[in-house]
Coordinates of C-alpha atoms and ligand atoms in Angstrom, one line a residue:
X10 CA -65.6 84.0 22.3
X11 CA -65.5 82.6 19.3
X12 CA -62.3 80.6 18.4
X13 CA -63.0 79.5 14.9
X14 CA -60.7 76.6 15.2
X15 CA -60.8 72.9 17.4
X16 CA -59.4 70.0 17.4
X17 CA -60.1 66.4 19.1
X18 CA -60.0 62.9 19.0
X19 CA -63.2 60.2 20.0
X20 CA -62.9 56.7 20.6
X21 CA -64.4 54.3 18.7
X22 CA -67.0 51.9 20.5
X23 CA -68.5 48.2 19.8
X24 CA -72.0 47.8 20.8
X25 CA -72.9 44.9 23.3
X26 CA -76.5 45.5 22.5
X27 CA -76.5 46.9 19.3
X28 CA -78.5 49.8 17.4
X29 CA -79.9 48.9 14.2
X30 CA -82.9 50.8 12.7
X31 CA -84.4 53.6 13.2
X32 CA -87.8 55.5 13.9
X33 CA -86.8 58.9 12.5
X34 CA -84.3 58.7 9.2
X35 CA -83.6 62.3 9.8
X36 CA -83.1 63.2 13.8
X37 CA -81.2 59.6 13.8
X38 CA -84.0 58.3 16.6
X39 CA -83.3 54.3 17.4
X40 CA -86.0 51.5 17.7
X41 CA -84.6 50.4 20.3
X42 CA -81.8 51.4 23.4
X43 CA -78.1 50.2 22.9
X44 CA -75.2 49.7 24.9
X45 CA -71.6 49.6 24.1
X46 CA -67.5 49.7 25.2
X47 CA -65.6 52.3 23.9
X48 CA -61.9 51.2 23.0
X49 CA -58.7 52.8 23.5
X50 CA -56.5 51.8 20.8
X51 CA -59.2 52.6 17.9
X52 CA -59.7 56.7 17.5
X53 CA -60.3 59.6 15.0
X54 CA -58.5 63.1 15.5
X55 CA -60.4 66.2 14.1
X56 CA -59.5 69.7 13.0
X57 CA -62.2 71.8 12.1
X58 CA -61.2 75.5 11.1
X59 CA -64.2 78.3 10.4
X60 CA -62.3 80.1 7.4
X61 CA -63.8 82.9 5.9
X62 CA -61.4 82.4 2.7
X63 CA -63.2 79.3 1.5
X64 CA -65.8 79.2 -0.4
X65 CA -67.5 76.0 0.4
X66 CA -66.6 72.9 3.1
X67 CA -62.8 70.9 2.2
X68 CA -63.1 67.9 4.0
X69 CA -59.7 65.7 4.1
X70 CA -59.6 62.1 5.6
X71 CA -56.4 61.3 6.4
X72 CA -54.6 63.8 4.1
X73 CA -56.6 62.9 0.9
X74 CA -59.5 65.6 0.0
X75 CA -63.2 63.9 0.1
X76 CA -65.9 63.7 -2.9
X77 CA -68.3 65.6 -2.6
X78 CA -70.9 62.8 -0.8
X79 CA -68.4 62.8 1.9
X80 CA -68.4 66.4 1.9
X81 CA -72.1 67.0 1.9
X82 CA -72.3 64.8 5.3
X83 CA -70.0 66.3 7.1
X84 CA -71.5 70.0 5.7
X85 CA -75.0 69.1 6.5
X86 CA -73.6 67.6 9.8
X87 CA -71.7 71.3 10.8
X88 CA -74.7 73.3 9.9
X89 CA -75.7 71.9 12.9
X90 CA -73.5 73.9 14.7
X91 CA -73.3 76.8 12.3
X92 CA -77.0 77.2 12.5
X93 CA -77.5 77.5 16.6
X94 CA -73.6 79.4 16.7
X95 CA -75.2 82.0 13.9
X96 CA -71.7 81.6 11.9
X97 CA -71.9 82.2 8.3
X98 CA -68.2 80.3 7.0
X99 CA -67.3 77.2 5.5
X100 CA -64.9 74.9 7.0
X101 CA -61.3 73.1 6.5
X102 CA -62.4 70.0 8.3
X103 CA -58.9 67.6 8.6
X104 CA -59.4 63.8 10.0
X105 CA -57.1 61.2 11.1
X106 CA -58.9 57.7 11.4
X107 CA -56.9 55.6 13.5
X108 CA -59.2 52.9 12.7
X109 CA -59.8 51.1 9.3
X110 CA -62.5 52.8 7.7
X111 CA -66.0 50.8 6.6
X112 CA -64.7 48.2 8.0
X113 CA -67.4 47.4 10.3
X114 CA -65.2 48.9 12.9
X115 CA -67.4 51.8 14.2
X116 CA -65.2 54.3 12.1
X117 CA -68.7 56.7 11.9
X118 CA -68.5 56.7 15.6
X119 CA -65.4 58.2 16.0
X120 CA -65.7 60.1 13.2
X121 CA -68.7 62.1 14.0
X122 CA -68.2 61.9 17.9
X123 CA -64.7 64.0 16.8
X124 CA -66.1 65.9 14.2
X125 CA -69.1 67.3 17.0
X126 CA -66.1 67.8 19.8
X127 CA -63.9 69.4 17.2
X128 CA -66.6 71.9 16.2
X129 CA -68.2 72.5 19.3
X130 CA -64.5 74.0 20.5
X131 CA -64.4 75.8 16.4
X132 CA -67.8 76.8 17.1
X133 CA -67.7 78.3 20.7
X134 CA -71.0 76.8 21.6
X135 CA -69.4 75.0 24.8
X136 CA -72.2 72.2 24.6
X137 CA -72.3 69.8 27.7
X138 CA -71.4 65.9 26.8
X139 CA -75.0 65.3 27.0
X140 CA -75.8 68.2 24.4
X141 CA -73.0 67.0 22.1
X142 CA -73.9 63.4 22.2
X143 CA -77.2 64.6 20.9
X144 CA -75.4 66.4 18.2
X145 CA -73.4 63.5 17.0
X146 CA -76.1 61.2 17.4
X147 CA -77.3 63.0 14.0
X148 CA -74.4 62.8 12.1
X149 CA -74.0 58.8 12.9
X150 CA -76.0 56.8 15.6
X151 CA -73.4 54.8 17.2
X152 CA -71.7 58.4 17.9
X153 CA -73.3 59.5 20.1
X154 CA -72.0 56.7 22.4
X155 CA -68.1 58.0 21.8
X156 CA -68.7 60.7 23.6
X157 CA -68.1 59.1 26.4
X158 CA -65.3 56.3 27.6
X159 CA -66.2 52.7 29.2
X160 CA -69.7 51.1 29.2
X161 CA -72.1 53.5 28.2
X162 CA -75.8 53.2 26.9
X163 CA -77.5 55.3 24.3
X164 CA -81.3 55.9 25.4
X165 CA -83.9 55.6 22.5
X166 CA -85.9 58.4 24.0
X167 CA -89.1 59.8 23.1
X168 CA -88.1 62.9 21.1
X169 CA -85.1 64.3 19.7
X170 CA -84.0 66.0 22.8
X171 CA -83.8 62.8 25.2
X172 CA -82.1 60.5 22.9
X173 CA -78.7 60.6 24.0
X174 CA -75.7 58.6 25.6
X175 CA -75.2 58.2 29.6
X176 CA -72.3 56.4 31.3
X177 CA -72.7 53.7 32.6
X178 CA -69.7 51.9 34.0
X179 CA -66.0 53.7 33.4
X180 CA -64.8 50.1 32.4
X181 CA -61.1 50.7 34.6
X182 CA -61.8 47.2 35.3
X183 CA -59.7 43.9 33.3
X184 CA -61.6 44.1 30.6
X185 CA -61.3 44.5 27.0
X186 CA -61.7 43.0 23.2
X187 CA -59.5 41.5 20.7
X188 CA -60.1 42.3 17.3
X189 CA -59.9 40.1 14.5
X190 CA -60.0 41.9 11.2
X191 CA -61.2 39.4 8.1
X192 CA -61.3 41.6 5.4
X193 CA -60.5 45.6 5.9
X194 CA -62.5 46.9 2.5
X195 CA -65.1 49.3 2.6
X196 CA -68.7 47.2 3.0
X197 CA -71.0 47.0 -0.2
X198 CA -73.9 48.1 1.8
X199 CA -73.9 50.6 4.6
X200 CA -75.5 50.1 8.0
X201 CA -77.8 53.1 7.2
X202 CA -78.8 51.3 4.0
X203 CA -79.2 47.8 5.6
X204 CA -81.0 48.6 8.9
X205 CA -83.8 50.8 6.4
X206 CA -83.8 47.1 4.1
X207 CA -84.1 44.8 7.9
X208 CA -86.6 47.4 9.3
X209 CA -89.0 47.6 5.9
X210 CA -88.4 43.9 4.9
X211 CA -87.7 41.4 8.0
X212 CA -90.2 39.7 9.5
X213 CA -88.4 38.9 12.8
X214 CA -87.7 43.1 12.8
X215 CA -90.2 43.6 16.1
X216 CA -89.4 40.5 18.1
X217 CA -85.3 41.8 17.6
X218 CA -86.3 45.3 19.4
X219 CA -88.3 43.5 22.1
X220 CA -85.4 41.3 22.7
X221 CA -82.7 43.7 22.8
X222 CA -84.7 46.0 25.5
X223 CA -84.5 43.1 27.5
X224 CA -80.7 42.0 26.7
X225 CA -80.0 45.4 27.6
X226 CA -81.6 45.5 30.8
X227 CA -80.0 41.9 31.8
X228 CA -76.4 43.0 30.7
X229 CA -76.6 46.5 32.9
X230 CA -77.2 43.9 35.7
X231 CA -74.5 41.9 34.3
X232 CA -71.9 45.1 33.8
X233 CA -72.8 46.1 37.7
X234 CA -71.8 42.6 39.0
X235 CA -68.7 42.8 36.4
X236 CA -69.8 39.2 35.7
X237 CA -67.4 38.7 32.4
X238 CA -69.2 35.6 31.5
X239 CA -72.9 37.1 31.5
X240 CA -72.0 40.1 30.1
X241 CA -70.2 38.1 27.1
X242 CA -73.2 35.8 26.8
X243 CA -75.6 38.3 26.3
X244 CA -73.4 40.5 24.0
X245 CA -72.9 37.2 21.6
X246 CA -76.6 36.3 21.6
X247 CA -77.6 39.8 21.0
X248 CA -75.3 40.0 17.7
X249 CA -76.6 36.5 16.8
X250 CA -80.3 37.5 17.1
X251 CA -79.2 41.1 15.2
X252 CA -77.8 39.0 11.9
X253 CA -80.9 36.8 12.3
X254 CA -83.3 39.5 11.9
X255 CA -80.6 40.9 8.9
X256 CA -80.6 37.5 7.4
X257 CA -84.7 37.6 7.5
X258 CA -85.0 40.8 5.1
X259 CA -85.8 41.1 1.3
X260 CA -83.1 41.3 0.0
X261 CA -81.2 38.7 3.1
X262 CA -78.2 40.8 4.4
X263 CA -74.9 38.7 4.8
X264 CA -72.4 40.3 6.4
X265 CA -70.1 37.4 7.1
X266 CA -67.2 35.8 5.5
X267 CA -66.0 31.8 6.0
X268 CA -63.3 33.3 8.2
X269 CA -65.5 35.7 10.4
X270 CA -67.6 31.8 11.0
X271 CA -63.5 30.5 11.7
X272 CA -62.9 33.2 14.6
X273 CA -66.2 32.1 16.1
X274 CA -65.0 28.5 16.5
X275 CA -61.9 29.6 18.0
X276 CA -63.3 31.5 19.9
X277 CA -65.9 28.5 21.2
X278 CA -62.3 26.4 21.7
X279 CA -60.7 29.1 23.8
X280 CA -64.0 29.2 26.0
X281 CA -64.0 25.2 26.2
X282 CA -60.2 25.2 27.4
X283 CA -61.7 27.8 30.1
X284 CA -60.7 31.1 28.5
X285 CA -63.7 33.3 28.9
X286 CA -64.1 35.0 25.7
X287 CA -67.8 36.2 23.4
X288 CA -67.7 37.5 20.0
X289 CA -69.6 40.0 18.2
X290 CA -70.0 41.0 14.9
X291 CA -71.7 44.4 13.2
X292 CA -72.4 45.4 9.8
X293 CA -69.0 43.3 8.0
X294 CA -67.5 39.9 8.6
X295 CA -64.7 41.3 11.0
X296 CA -65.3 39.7 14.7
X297 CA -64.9 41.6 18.3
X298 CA -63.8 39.1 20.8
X299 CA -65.4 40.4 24.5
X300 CA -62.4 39.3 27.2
X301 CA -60.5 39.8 30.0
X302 CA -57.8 42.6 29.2
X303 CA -55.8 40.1 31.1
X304 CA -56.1 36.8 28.7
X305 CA -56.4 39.2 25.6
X306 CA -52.5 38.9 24.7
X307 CA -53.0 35.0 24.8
X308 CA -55.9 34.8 23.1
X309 CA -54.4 37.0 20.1
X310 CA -51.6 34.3 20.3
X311 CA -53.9 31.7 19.0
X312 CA -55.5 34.1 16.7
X313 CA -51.7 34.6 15.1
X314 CA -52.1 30.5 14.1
X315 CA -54.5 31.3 11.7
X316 CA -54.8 35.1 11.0
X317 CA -51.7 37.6 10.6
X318 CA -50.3 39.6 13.2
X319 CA -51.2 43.1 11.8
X320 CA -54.8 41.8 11.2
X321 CA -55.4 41.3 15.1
X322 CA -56.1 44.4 17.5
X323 CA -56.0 44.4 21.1
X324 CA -58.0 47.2 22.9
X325 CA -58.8 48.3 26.5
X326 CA -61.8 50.1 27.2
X327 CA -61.1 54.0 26.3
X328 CA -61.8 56.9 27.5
X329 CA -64.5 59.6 26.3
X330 CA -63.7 62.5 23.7
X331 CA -60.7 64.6 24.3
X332 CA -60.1 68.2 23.4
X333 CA -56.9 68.2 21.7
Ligands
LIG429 O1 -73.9 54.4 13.5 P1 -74.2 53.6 12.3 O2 -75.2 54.2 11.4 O3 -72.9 53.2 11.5 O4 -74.8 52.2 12.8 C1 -74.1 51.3 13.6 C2 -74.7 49.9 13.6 C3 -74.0 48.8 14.3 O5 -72.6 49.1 14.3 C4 -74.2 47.5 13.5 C5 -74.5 48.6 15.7 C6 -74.1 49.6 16.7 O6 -75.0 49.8 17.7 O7 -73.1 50.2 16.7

């Protein structure tokens, strides 16, 4: 039966072995595998309403109505569903973003991972999580890991219908991230448009794809063993060798900022003093500190020497999308 109207929230995630290019602009299929934690206290909540009143798609992000390049995603991303549910109405689509958006804070993971749960319920398709991780997959790539909570790894595939996410670990274990945010404004280039610049322009673009197949393979072993300190390693060379390949295209990408390089040497300090803690960094200067759940309050209390309070976030590992 067809409901017309569902609501959900999704969990953002950071990628350990991150996604960045791909081999098909338009089914959203990766160069290479990636592998991530989704994080409890970072979501999006999504209403999607099939209304035969409207004449075209509303789309509101927290409370304030969308232009229309907004708009067009999200439509483009609903015919999706539309077309396979045979439904012929435009959409009220409401968000919440519980997470600073363009930030560099994975805010198109939760966002499209909600926006598929939310209209797979509107919709009444009833897709699997395996079906609707492919379906988020081609609003925003690092979706289609939110569909799922704790470690989880986002197969490259061969075609569009085995590229999706698979659990890997449920992450109820101590672990967790710290987040430092260094600067919350939207980023001047997107990761769409800067993976498309690395991919066409870097010369260091193939060696980073061979490289992470083989961090990812390493840090599965690593997440199995729940060995903190190789999975942390990995993760931070990974992110290193991804902003290597950025700073290699035509134009160089630069994501960071002199504080994102400060958090790193704090972070280096803490691990001298025996605190276990790895950063990584995506597509803007903030940082993502890989720890125990268990030191993450202390280590936020050396953070608060040198960054505010309300710019630090502590996260567990989250669970997977949630029908609201
Ligand atoms: O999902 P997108 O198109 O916003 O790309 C995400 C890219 C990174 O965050 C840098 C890496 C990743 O795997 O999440």
């Amino acid at each position: 039966m067809m409901l017309n109207r569902g609501k959900a929230r999704a969990y953002a995630n950071i990628a350990l072995i991150k996604y960045w290019g791909k081999r098909d602009d338009q089914l959203v299929l990766p160069m290479n595998s990636s592998l991530s934690l989704t994080l409890d206290s970072l979501y999006t909540e999504t209403e999607v309403v099939f209304d035969e009143k409207v004449d075209r798609d509303y789309f509101y992000l927290d409370g304030k109505i969308q232009d229309m390049e907004s708009t067009n995603r999200v439509n483009r991303f609903l015919d999706l569903f539309r077309d396979a549910a045979g439904i012929n109405r435009f959409a009220i689509i409401r968000s919440i973003n519980y997470v600073p958006t363009g930030a560099g804070l994975a805010s198109s993971a939760s966002g499209f991972a909600a926006l598929a749960a939310a209209a797979n319920v509107a919709s009444g398709l009833n897709l699997d999580h395996r079906e609707l991780s492919i379906y988020a997959r081609q609003g925003s790539g690092s979706a289609t890991r939110s569909i799922y909570g704790g470690f989880v790894e986002w197969k490259k595939g061969t075609n569009e219908e085995d590229s999706y996410a698979v659990p890997i670990d449920d992450g109820k274990w101590d672990i967790g991230m710290v987040i430092v945010i260094v600067n919350s404004r939207k980023k001047n280039i997107s990761s769409r448009e800067g993976m498309k610049q690395t991919l066409l322009t870097s010369p260091f673009y193939n060696n980073w794809v061979e490289s992470a197949e083989e961090d990812l393979k390493r840090i599965k072993i690593a997440i199995e063993n729940r060995d903190i300190k190789l999975i942390g390693k990995i993760a931070e060379a990974n992110s290193f060798k991804m902003h290597a390949t950025m700073l290699g295209a035509d134009p160089p990408l630069l994501y960071w900022e002199p504080e994102t390089i400060r958090v790193m040497e704090i972070v280096y300090e803490l691990r001298e003093e025996g605190t276990p803690c790895y950063f990584t960094m995506d597509a803007g200067p903030n940082v993502k500190i890989l720890c125990r759940l268990s030191d993450a309050q202390r280590i936020r209390r050396r953070l608060e020497q040198g960054f505010k309070s309300k710019h630090i976030i502590v996260a567990g590992s989250g669970p997977g999308i949630t029908v609201l």
